[in-house]
Short mmCIF file of C-alpha atoms in Angstrom, two decimals:
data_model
loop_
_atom_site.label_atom_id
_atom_site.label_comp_id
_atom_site.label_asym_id
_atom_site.label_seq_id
_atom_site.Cartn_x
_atom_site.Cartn_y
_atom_site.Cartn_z
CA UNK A 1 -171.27 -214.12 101.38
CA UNK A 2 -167.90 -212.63 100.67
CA UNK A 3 -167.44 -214.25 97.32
CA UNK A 4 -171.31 -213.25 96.38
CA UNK A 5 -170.77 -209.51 96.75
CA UNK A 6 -167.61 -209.62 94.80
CA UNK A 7 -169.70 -211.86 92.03
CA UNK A 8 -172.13 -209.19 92.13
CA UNK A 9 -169.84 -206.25 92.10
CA UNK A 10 -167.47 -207.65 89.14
CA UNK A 11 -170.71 -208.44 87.09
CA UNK A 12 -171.62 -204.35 87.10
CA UNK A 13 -168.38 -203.64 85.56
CA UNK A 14 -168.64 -205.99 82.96
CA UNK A 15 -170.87 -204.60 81.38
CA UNK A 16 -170.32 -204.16 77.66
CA UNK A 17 -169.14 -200.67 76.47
CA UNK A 18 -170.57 -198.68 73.55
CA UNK A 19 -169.53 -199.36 70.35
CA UNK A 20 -167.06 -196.50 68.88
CA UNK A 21 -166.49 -195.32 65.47
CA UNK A 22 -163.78 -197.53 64.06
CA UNK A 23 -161.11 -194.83 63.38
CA UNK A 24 -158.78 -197.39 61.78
CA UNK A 25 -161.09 -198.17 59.08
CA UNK A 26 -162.00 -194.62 58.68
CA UNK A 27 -157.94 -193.75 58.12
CA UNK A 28 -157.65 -196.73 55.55
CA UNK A 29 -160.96 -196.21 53.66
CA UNK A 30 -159.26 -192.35 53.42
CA UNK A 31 -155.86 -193.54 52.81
CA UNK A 32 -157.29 -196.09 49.79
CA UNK A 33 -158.96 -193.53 48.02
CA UNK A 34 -156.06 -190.79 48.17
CA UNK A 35 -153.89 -193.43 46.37
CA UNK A 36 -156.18 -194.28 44.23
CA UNK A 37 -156.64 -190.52 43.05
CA UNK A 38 -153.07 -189.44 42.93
CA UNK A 39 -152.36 -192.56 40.79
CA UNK A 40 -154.84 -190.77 38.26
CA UNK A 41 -153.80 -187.59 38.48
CA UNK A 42 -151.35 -188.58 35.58
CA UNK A 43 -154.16 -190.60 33.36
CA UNK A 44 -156.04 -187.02 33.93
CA UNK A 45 -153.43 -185.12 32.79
CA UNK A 46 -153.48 -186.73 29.23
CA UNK A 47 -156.89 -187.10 28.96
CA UNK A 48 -158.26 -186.13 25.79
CA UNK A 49 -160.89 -183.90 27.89
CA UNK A 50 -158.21 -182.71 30.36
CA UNK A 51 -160.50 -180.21 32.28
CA UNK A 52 -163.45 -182.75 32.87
CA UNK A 53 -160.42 -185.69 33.64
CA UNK A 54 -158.80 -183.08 36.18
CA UNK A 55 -162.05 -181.85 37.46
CA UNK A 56 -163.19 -184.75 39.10
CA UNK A 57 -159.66 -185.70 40.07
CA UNK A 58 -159.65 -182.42 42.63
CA UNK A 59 -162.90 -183.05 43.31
CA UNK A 60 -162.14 -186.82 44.26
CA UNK A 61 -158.92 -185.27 46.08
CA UNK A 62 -161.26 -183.01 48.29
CA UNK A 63 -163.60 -185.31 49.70
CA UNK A 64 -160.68 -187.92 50.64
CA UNK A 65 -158.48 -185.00 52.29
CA UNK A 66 -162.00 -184.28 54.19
CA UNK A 67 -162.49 -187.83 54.76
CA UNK A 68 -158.89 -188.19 56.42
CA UNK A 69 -159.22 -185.50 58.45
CA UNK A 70 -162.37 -187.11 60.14
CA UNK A 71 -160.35 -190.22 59.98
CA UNK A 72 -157.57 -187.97 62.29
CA UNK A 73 -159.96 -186.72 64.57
CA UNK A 74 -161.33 -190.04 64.86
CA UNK A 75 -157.75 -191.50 65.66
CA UNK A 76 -156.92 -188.88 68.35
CA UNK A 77 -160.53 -188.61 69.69
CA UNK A 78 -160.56 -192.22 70.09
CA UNK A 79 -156.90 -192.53 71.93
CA UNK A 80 -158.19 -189.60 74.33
CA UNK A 81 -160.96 -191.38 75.24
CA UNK A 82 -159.23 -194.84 75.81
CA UNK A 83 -156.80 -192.98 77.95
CA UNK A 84 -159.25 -191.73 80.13
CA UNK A 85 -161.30 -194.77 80.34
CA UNK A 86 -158.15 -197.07 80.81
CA UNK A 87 -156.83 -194.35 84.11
CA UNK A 88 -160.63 -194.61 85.30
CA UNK A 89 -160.51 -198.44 84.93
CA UNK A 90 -157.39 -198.91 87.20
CA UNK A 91 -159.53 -199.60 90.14
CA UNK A 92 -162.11 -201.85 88.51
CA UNK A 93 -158.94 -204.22 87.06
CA UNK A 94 -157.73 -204.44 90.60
CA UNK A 95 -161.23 -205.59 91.78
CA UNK A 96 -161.76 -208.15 89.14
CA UNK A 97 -158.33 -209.71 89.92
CA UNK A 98 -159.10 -210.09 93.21
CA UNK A 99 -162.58 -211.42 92.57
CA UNK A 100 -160.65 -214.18 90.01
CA UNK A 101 -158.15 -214.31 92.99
CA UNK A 102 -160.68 -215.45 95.34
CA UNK A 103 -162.66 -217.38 93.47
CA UNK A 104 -159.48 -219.64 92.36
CA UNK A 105 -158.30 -220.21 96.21
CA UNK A 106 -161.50 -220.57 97.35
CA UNK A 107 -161.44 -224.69 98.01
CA UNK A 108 -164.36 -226.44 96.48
CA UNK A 109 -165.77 -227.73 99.54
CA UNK A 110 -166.23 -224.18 101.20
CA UNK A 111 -167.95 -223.33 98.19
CA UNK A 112 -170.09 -226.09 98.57
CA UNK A 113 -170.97 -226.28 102.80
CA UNK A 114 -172.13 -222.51 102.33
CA UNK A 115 -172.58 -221.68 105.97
CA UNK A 116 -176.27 -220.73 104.93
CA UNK A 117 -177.28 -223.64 104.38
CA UNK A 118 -177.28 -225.76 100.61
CA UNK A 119 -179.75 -223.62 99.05
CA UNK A 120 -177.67 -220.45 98.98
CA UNK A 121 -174.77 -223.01 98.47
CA UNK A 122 -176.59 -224.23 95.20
CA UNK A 123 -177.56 -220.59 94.27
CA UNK A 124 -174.00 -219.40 94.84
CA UNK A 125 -172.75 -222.24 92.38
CA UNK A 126 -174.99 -221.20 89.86
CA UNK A 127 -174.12 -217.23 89.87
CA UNK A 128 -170.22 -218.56 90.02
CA UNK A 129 -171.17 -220.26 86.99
CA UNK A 130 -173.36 -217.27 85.25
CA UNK A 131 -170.50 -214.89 85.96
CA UNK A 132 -167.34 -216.55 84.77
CA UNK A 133 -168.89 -215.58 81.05
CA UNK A 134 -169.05 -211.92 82.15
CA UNK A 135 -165.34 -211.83 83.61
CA UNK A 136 -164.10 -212.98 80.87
CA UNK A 137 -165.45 -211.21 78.29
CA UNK A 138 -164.48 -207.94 80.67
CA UNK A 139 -161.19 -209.17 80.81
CA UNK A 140 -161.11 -209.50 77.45
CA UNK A 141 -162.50 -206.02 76.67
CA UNK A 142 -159.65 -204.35 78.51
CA UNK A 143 -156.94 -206.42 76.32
CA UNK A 144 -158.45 -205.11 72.74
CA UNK A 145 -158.52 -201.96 74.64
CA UNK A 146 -154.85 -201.83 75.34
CA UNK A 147 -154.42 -203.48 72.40
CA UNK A 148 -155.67 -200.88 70.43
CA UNK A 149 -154.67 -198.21 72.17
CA UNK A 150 -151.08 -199.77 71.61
CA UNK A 151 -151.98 -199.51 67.56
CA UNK A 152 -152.95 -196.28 67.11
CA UNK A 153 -150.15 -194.17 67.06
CA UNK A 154 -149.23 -196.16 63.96
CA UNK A 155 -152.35 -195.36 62.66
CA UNK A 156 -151.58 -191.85 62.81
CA UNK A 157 -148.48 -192.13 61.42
CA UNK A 158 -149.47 -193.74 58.67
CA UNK A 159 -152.00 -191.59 57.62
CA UNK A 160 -149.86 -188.49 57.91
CA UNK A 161 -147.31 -189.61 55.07
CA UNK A 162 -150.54 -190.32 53.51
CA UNK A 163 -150.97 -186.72 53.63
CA UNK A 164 -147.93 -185.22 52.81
CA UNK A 165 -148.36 -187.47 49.57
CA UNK A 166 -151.85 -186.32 48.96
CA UNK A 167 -151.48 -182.32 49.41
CA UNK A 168 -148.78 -182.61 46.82
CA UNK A 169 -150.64 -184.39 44.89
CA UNK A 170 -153.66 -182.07 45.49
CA UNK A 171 -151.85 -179.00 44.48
CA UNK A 172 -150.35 -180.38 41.30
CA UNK A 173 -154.54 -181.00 40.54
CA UNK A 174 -154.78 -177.72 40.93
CA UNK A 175 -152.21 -176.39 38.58
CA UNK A 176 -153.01 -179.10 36.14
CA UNK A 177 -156.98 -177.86 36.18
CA UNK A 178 -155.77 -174.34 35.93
CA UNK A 179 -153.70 -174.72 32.72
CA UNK A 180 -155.91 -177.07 31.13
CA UNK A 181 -158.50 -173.73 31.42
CA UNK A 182 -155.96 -171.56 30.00
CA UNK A 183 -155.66 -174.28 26.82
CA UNK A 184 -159.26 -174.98 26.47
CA UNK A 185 -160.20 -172.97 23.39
CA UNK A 186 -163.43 -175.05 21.86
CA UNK A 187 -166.21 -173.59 24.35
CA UNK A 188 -168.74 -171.73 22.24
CA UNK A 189 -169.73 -168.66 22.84
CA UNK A 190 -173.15 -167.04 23.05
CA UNK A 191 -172.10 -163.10 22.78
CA UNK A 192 -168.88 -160.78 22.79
CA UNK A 193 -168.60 -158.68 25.56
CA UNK A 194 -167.79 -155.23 25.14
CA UNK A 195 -164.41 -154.30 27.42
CA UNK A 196 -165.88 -150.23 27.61
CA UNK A 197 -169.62 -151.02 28.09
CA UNK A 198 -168.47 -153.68 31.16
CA UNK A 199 -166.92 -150.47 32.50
CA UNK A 200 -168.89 -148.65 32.78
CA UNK A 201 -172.07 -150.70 34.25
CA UNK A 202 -169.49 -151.76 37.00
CA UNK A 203 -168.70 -147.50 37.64
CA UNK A 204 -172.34 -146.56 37.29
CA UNK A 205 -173.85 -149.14 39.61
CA UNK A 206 -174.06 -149.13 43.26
CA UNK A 207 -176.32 -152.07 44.19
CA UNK A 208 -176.55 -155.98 42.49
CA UNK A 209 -179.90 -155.24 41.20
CA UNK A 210 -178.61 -152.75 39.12
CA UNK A 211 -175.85 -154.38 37.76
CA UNK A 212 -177.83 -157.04 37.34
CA UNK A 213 -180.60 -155.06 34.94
CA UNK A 214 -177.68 -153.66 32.94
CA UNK A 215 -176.25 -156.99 31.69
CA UNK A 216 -177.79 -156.93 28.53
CA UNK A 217 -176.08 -153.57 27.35
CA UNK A 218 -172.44 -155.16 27.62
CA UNK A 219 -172.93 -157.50 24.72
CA UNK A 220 -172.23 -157.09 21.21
CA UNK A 221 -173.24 -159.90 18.34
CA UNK A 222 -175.39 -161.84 20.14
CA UNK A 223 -174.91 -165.44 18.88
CA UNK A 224 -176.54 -169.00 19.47
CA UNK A 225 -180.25 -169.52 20.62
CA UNK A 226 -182.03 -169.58 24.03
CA UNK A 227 -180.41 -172.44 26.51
CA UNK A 228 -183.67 -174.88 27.05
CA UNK A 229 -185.90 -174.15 29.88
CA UNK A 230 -184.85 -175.94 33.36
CA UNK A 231 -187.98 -175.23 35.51
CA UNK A 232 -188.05 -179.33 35.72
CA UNK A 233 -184.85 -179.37 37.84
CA UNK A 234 -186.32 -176.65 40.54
CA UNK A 235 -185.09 -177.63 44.05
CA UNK A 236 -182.94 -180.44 43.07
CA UNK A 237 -179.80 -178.71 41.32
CA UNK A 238 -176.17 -179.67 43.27
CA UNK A 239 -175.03 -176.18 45.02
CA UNK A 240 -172.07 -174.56 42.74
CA UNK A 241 -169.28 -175.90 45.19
CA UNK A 242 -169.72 -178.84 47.93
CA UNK A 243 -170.79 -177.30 51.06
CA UNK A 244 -173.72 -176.67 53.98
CA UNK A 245 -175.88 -173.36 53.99
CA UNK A 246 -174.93 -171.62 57.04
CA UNK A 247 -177.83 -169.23 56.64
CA UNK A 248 -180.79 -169.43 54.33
CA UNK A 249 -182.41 -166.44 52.72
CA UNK A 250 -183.90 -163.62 54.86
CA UNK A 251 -182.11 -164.55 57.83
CA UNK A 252 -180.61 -162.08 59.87
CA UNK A 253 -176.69 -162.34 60.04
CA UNK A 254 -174.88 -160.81 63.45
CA UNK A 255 -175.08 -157.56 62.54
CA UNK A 256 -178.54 -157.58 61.64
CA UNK A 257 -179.04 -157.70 58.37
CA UNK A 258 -181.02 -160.09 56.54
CA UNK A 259 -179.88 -160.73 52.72
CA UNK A 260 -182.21 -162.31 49.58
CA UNK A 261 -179.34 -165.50 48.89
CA UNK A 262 -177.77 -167.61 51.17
CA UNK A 263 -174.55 -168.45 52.62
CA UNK A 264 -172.39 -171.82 52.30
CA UNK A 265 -169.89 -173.05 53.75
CA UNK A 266 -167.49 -174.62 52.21
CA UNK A 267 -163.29 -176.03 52.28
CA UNK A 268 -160.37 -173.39 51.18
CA UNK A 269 -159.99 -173.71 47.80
CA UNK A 270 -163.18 -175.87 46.98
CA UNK A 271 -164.32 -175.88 43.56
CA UNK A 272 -166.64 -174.10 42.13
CA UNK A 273 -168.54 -175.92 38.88
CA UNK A 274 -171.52 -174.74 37.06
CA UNK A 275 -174.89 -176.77 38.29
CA UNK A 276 -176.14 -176.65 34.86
CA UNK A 277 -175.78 -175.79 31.58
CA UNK A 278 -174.98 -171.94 31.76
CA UNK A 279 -173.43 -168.59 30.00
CA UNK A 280 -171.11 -166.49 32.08
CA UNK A 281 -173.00 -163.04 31.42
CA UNK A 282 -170.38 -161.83 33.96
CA UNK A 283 -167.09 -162.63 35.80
CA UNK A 284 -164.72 -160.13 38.14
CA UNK A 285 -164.94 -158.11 40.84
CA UNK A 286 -168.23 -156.64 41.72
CA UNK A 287 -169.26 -153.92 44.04
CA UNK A 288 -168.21 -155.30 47.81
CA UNK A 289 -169.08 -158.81 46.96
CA UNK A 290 -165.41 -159.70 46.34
CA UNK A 291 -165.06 -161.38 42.77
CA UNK A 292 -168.63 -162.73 41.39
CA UNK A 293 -169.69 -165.16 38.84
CA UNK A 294 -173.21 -164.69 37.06
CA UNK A 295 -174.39 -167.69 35.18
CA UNK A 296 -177.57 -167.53 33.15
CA UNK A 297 -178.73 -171.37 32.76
CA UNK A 298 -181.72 -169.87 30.69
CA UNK A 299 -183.35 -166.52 29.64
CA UNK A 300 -184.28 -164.31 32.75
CA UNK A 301 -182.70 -166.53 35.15
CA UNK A 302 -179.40 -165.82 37.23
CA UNK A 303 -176.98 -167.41 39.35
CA UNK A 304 -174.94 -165.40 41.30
CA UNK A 305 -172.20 -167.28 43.47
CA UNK A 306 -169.70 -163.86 45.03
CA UNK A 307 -166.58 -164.41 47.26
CA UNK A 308 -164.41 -166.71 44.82
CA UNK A 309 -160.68 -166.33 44.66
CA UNK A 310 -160.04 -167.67 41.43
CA UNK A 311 -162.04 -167.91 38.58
CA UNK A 312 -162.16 -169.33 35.07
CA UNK A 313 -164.25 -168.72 31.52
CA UNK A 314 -164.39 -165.49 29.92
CA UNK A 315 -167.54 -163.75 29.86
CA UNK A 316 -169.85 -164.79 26.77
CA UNK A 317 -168.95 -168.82 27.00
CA UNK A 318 -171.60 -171.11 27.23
CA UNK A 319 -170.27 -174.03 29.52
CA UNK A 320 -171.44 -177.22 30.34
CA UNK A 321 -173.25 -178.40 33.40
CA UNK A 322 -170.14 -179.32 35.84
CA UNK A 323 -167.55 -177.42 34.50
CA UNK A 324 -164.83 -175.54 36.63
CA UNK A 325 -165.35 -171.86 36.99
CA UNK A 326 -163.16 -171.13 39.86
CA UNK A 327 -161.90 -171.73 43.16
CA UNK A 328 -162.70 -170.38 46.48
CA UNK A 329 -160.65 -168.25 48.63
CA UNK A 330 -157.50 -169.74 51.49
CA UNK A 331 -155.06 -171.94 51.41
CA UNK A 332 -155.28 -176.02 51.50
CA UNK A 333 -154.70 -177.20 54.79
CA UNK A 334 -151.42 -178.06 55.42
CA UNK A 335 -150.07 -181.10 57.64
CA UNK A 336 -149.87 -179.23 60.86
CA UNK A 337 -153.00 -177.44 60.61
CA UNK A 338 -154.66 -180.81 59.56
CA UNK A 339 -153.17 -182.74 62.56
CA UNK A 340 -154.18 -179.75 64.99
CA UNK A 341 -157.98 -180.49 63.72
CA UNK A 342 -157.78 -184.01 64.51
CA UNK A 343 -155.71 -183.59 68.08
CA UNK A 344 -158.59 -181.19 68.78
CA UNK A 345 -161.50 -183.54 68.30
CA UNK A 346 -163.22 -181.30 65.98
CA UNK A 347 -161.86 -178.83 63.15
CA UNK A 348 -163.35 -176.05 61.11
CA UNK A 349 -162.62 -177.48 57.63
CA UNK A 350 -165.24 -175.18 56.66
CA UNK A 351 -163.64 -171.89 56.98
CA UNK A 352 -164.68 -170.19 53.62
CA UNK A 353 -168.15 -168.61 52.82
CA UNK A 354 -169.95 -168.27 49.09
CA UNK A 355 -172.82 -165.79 48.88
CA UNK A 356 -175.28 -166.83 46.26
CA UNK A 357 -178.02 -164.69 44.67
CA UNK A 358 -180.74 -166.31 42.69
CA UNK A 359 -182.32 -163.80 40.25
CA UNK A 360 -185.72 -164.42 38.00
CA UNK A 361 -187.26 -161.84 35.99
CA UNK A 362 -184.73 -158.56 37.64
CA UNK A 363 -186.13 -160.09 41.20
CA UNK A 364 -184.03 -162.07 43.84
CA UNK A 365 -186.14 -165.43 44.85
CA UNK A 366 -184.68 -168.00 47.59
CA UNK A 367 -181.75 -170.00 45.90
CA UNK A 368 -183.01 -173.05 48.00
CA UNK A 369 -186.11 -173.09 45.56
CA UNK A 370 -183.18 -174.26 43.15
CA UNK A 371 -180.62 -176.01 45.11
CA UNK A 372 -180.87 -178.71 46.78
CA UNK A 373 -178.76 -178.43 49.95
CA UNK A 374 -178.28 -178.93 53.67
CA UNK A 375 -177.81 -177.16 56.69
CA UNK A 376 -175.84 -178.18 59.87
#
């Protein structure tokens, strides 16, 4: 009954193991698309519209840097876990060699006078026979193990020259975008803001509502007619830079306090583009809200995205619907801090927050009644 038990015990560890995400074909699918996007980069430079070109080349640059950082953490998250799982399978390999090791020296005729009789001798044969599948395939489960676990090393060295091509790449975007801004010249304008009259709103007011009501007394020759009404596009507008709402309106942050808009998180030095059709009635720093941007996509309506780093347009500009108007705050990850994401399974790409105030008629309603967006 020796060789039964052994049968028995070999088929339990044969069973199949989950599937895992394939971090190979992550890395590539990353890898593919930051080549393909820093080949652009000069096509996007010479475009004839440089700033919508360049535009979606950082943006295209930003979601394949994200997507080969999840491609790194899938690389070293994987080689963890086959570590583990090959060190916890030392014992099983030794059993199921010595369960093929028996079964080969076993002589056919002891397999066939079982001393139980020819029933269990017969019913012996036939679980010999059901098994040898299940061995197999086991044994061949730990070889594309090691296999792979021999591969992926290259993997991650691969992608990281990826990266060191890509961040280069990504900054030169940046620079590109920022000077194409500085050249653009052909943006209309609805108004001309008045330098003393911006002044002094921003001395005189202590709270966004306020500043807010006094927009209308910074402009002089008010040009162009009303933007057209975009009540049709409620709850279904992109956010103004690619992120997840960490906390929606009215809830309470650690501290306590609950706010009207809500916060997003989103990558150092994300983009920040205009979700529709908008004026900039204001641009700068503002109060203790860091530098703001106020877009007004139609009369009585404002967007009010605060915490940016960088920003673009000069107040009065009427800009179309994803068009750069600044950057976020940090610095793009560099190699080492990417690789220290991925060696630690899991990495706060995320690290920068955008406030954003929705304001309709001098009142603050829920921005999600706008946006569309999601929350992790």
């Amino acid at each position: 009954m020796h060789i039964l038990r052994a049968l028995l015990v070999a088929f339990a560890l044969a069973t199949p193991a989950v599937a895992q995400d394939n971090p190979g074909a992550t890395a590539q699918a990353a890898a593919d698309r930051l080549r393909a996007v820093s080949s652009q980069l000069q096509t996007a430079k010479s475009a004839r519209d440089r700033v919508k070109a360049l535009t979606s080349t950082v943006q295209t640059f930003e979601t394949g840097l994200d997507a080969m950082r999840e491609g790194l953490r899938l690389e070293s998250t994987r080689e963890s876990v086959l570590s583990r799982q090959l060190a916890a399978r030392d014992g099983e390999v030794t059993e199921l060699l010595g369960v093929l090791q028996t079964i080969s020296r076993t002589p056919a005729p002891a397999l066939i006078a079982h001393p139980d009789g020819p029933a269990v001798a017969v019913r012996s044969g036939r679980l010999v026979a059901e098994m040898t599948p299940a061995l197999t395939a086991r044994a061949n489960a730990l070889r594309r193990d090691v296999e792979e676990m021999a591969l992926l090393p290259s993997l991650q060295e691969t992608a990281t020259n990826e990266l060191r091509t890509a961040l280069v790449g990504v900054q030169d975007a940046y620079a590109a975008l920022s000077q194409a801004m500085a050249d653009r010249k052909d943006l209309p304008e609805k108004f001309v803001e008045d330098p003393v009259r911006t002044a002094i709103l921003i001395g005189s007011t202590k709270t966004l509502d306020a500043f807010a009501g006094g927009l209308s007394k910074i402009t002089t020759s008010e040009a162009l007619g009303l933007l057209p009404d975009i009540g049709t596009l409620k709850e279904s507008l992109p956010l103004p830079v690619e992120g997840v709402v960490l906390r929606r309106a009215g809830e309470a942050d650690a501290s306590g306090i609950k706010r009207p808009g809500i916060l997003v998180a989103a990558r150092p030095r994300s983009l920040l583009t205009t979700p529709t059709t908008a004026t900039i009635r204001y641009h700068g720093p503002l109060l203790d809200l860091g530098n703001a941007m106020i877009l007004e996509p139609q009369a009585d309506l404002l967007f009010v995205p605060t915490g940016l780093e960088t920003l673009y347009g000069e107040i009065g500009q009427v800009l179309p619907a994803g068009f750069p108007v600044g950057f976020m705050s940090g610095n793009t990850a560099q190699l080492d801090q990417i690789s220290s994401q991925g060696s630690e399974g899991a990495g706060n790409t995320r690290s920068e927050t955008l406030y954003i105030d929705v304001r309709e008629n001098d009142n603050s309603v829920d921005p999600l009644s706008w946006f569309k967006a999601s929350k992790e």
